[in-house]
Coordinates of C-alpha atoms in Angstrom, one line a residue:
M1 CA 22.8 -39.4 -174.1
S2 CA 24.7 -36.1 -175.1
E3 CA 28.1 -36.2 -176.9
T4 CA 31.1 -35.1 -174.4
A5 CA 32.6 -31.8 -175.7
V6 CA 35.1 -31.3 -173.0
S7 CA 36.3 -33.9 -170.4
C8 CA 38.9 -33.1 -167.5
D9 CA 40.6 -35.7 -165.8
D10 CA 42.5 -35.3 -162.7
L11 CA 43.9 -31.9 -163.8
T12 CA 46.5 -30.0 -161.9
K13 CA 48.4 -26.8 -162.5
H14 CA 51.3 -25.8 -160.2
Y15 CA 53.2 -22.4 -160.5
Q16 CA 56.8 -21.9 -158.9
M17 CA 57.2 -18.6 -157.9
G18 CA 60.4 -18.0 -156.3
E19 CA 60.7 -20.8 -153.4
V20 CA 56.7 -20.9 -153.3
T21 CA 54.6 -23.5 -155.1
V22 CA 51.1 -22.1 -156.0
R23 CA 48.6 -24.8 -156.5
A24 CA 46.1 -23.3 -158.8
L25 CA 44.2 -26.5 -159.6
R26 CA 44.2 -29.6 -157.5
G27 CA 42.6 -32.6 -159.6
A28 CA 39.8 -31.0 -161.3
T29 CA 37.6 -33.9 -163.2
F30 CA 34.6 -33.4 -164.9
E31 CA 32.7 -33.7 -168.1
V32 CA 30.7 -31.3 -170.3
P33 CA 28.2 -32.4 -173.0
A34 CA 28.3 -30.9 -176.3
G35 CA 25.9 -27.8 -176.8
S36 CA 25.7 -26.9 -173.0
L37 CA 26.3 -23.5 -171.5
V38 CA 28.6 -23.8 -168.3
V39 CA 29.5 -21.4 -166.0
L40 CA 32.9 -21.8 -164.1
L41 CA 32.0 -20.2 -160.7
G42 CA 34.0 -19.3 -158.0
P43 CA 35.8 -16.5 -156.1
S44 CA 39.3 -14.9 -156.9
G45 CA 42.1 -17.4 -156.6
S46 CA 39.7 -20.4 -157.0
G47 CA 41.4 -21.6 -159.9
K48 CA 38.6 -20.9 -162.7
T49 CA 40.6 -18.9 -165.0
T50 CA 43.6 -21.4 -164.8
L51 CA 40.9 -24.1 -165.8
L52 CA 39.8 -22.0 -168.8
N53 CA 43.0 -21.5 -170.2
L54 CA 43.9 -25.1 -169.8
I55 CA 40.9 -26.1 -171.8
G56 CA 41.6 -23.3 -174.1
G57 CA 45.3 -24.5 -175.1
L58 CA 46.5 -21.0 -173.6
D59 CA 48.4 -23.0 -170.8
T60 CA 49.5 -26.6 -170.3
P61 CA 48.8 -28.8 -167.2
T62 CA 51.4 -29.9 -164.7
D63 CA 49.2 -33.2 -164.8
G64 CA 46.1 -34.7 -165.8
R65 CA 44.4 -34.8 -169.2
V66 CA 42.1 -32.3 -171.0
F67 CA 40.0 -33.5 -174.1
V68 CA 38.1 -31.4 -176.5
D69 CA 36.1 -33.1 -179.3
H70 CA 38.2 -36.3 -178.2
Q71 CA 41.2 -34.6 -179.1
E72 CA 43.6 -34.8 -176.2
V73 CA 44.6 -31.0 -175.6
S74 CA 46.9 -31.7 -172.8
K75 CA 49.4 -33.7 -175.1
L76 CA 49.7 -30.8 -177.8
V77 CA 52.8 -28.7 -178.2
E78 CA 53.6 -26.0 -180.4
P79 CA 52.7 -25.5 -183.5
E80 CA 49.8 -27.8 -182.6
L81 CA 48.5 -25.9 -179.8
T82 CA 48.4 -22.8 -182.1
E83 CA 46.5 -24.7 -184.7
Y84 CA 44.1 -25.9 -182.2
R85 CA 43.6 -22.2 -180.6
R86 CA 43.0 -21.2 -184.4
K87 CA 40.2 -23.8 -185.5
K88 CA 38.7 -24.9 -182.5
V89 CA 38.3 -22.2 -179.8
G90 CA 36.8 -18.6 -179.8
F91 CA 37.9 -16.4 -176.9
I92 CA 36.0 -13.7 -175.2
F93 CA 38.0 -11.6 -172.6
Q94 CA 37.0 -9.0 -170.0
F95 CA 39.0 -6.5 -171.7
F96 CA 38.0 -6.5 -175.2
N97 CA 41.5 -6.9 -176.9
L98 CA 40.3 -4.9 -180.2
V99 CA 42.7 -3.5 -182.6
P100 CA 42.2 0.4 -181.9
T101 CA 43.3 1.2 -185.5
L102 CA 40.9 -1.1 -187.1
T103 CA 37.1 -0.7 -187.7
A104 CA 34.6 -3.1 -186.2
Q105 CA 34.4 -4.9 -189.7
E106 CA 37.9 -5.0 -189.9
N107 CA 38.6 -6.5 -186.4
V108 CA 36.1 -9.3 -187.2
G109 CA 37.3 -9.9 -190.5
L110 CA 41.0 -10.0 -189.5
I111 CA 40.2 -13.2 -187.5
G112 CA 38.1 -14.3 -190.6
E113 CA 41.1 -14.1 -193.0
L114 CA 42.8 -16.8 -190.9
A115 CA 39.9 -18.9 -190.6
G116 CA 39.0 -18.2 -194.6
N117 CA 35.6 -16.8 -193.6
A118 CA 36.5 -13.0 -193.9
D119 CA 33.3 -12.4 -196.0
E120 CA 31.1 -13.2 -193.1
A121 CA 32.1 -10.2 -190.8
A122 CA 29.2 -8.0 -191.9
D123 CA 26.6 -10.9 -191.4
L124 CA 28.1 -11.5 -188.0
L125 CA 28.2 -7.9 -186.9
E126 CA 24.5 -7.7 -188.2
R127 CA 23.7 -10.6 -185.9
V128 CA 25.2 -9.3 -182.6
G129 CA 23.1 -6.2 -183.5
L130 CA 25.8 -3.7 -185.0
G131 CA 25.0 -3.8 -188.4
E132 CA 25.0 0.1 -188.5
R133 CA 28.6 0.2 -186.8
L134 CA 30.7 -1.6 -189.4
D135 CA 33.0 1.2 -189.8
Y136 CA 33.4 2.5 -186.5
Y137 CA 36.7 2.2 -184.4
P138 CA 36.6 0.8 -181.1
A139 CA 37.1 4.2 -179.4
E140 CA 33.6 5.3 -181.1
L141 CA 31.9 2.2 -179.5
S142 CA 30.4 1.9 -175.9
G143 CA 31.8 -0.7 -173.9
G144 CA 28.9 -3.2 -174.6
E145 CA 29.4 -2.5 -178.4
Q146 CA 33.0 -3.6 -178.2
Q147 CA 32.2 -6.6 -176.4
R148 CA 29.7 -7.6 -179.1
V149 CA 32.5 -6.9 -181.8
A150 CA 34.6 -9.3 -179.7
I151 CA 32.1 -12.0 -179.9
A152 CA 31.3 -11.6 -183.5
R153 CA 35.3 -12.1 -183.5
A154 CA 35.1 -15.1 -181.7
L155 CA 32.5 -16.5 -183.7
I156 CA 33.7 -16.0 -187.1
K157 CA 36.1 -18.6 -187.0
R158 CA 33.1 -21.0 -186.5
P159 CA 34.7 -22.6 -183.3
Y160 CA 33.8 -26.0 -181.6
L161 CA 34.1 -23.8 -178.3
L162 CA 33.2 -20.6 -177.1
L163 CA 35.1 -19.6 -173.9
G164 CA 34.4 -16.3 -171.8
D165 CA 36.9 -15.1 -169.1
E166 CA 34.5 -12.8 -167.4
P167 CA 32.7 -11.3 -170.5
T168 CA 30.7 -8.8 -168.6
G169 CA 33.2 -8.0 -165.7
N170 CA 34.0 -4.9 -167.4
L171 CA 30.3 -3.7 -168.2
D172 CA 27.8 -2.0 -166.5
Y173 CA 24.6 -4.1 -165.0
E174 CA 22.2 -3.4 -167.8
T175 CA 24.9 -3.8 -170.8
G176 CA 26.0 -6.8 -169.2
L177 CA 22.6 -8.6 -169.1
L178 CA 22.4 -7.7 -173.0
V179 CA 25.9 -9.5 -173.7
L180 CA 24.6 -12.4 -171.2
Q181 CA 21.6 -12.4 -173.6
L182 CA 23.4 -12.5 -176.6
I183 CA 25.8 -15.3 -175.4
R184 CA 22.7 -17.4 -174.1
D185 CA 21.0 -17.0 -177.6
I186 CA 24.3 -18.1 -179.4
S187 CA 24.2 -21.4 -177.1
D188 CA 20.6 -21.8 -177.9
E189 CA 20.6 -21.4 -181.5
S190 CA 23.5 -23.5 -182.5
D191 CA 25.4 -26.7 -181.3
L192 CA 28.1 -24.5 -179.9
T193 CA 29.6 -25.7 -176.4
V194 CA 29.9 -22.4 -174.0
L195 CA 32.2 -22.2 -171.1
M196 CA 32.0 -18.8 -169.2
V197 CA 34.1 -17.9 -166.0
T198 CA 32.4 -15.6 -163.4
H199 CA 32.8 -14.9 -159.6
N200 CA 29.2 -13.8 -159.9
A201 CA 26.8 -16.4 -158.5
A202 CA 23.4 -15.0 -160.0
I203 CA 25.1 -15.3 -163.6
G204 CA 25.1 -19.3 -162.7
Q205 CA 21.2 -19.1 -163.0
M206 CA 21.4 -18.7 -166.7
A207 CA 23.5 -21.9 -167.1
D208 CA 22.9 -25.5 -167.9
I209 CA 25.5 -26.7 -165.6
V210 CA 27.4 -24.7 -163.0
I211 CA 30.8 -25.8 -161.8
S212 CA 32.0 -24.4 -158.6
L213 CA 35.5 -24.2 -157.7
R214 CA 37.4 -23.2 -154.7
S215 CA 40.9 -23.3 -153.8
G216 CA 41.7 -25.2 -156.9
H217 CA 39.5 -28.0 -156.3
V218 CA 35.7 -28.5 -158.1
E219 CA 33.6 -28.4 -155.2
D220 CA 30.2 -28.8 -157.0
I221 CA 28.6 -29.5 -160.2
E222 CA 25.0 -28.6 -160.5
E223 CA 22.9 -29.2 -163.6
N224 CA 20.1 -26.6 -163.9
E225 CA 16.9 -28.1 -165.2
S226 CA 15.4 -24.6 -165.8
P227 CA 17.9 -21.9 -166.7
I228 CA 16.6 -18.3 -166.1
P229 CA 16.4 -15.7 -168.8
P230 CA 19.6 -13.3 -168.4
S231 CA 16.9 -10.6 -168.3
E232 CA 15.7 -12.0 -165.1
L233 CA 19.1 -12.0 -163.5
R234 CA 19.7 -9.7 -160.3
W235 CA 22.8 -8.8 -158.6

């Protein structure tokens, strides 16, 4: 049996907006096997990004528990959360969040310096197909190239988890497929556990596990015995 990488136990998150309580998550419970590629699927407002943020240590739950690699993340406080995010988690966002005044290699190397792996920046950019773009600034790169820099930046810290929040949401269809293929390849070639948020049901077909959310509830968990290659996805 595979080791459990992520475990969520009766996880809830409420936000107070004036006199209104927004119940973003309502008792989410599930486990993620190590080394799997998981899609968190649901419409806007379903709680999927909130769930990703709780797993990634970007937010704390109202109630319930989150375990990552047997560590109870939901108990951590600053500066423990900062250390957890720095060492355990690589983030890929919809909007690439690159530093505009740094080259591709410098953007990746900046995070590498924090992790002690700055010398791997060029190798990682080569791995994601940007070996000839090391000295290009974000404004000189296409959207897909910028997202590949962001993926290399997430990987340079050698994270235990790779978390993607709509990583293809700001890309055209063809470029999005290339980025999804890269994420699938990274998952297949390493022990890295990947959780990716999307509202696009078609993307779930490439995942090992699809966790469907609606109105803050985990509605369904489906294991996919035969994930299809990203190049075959259609939407």
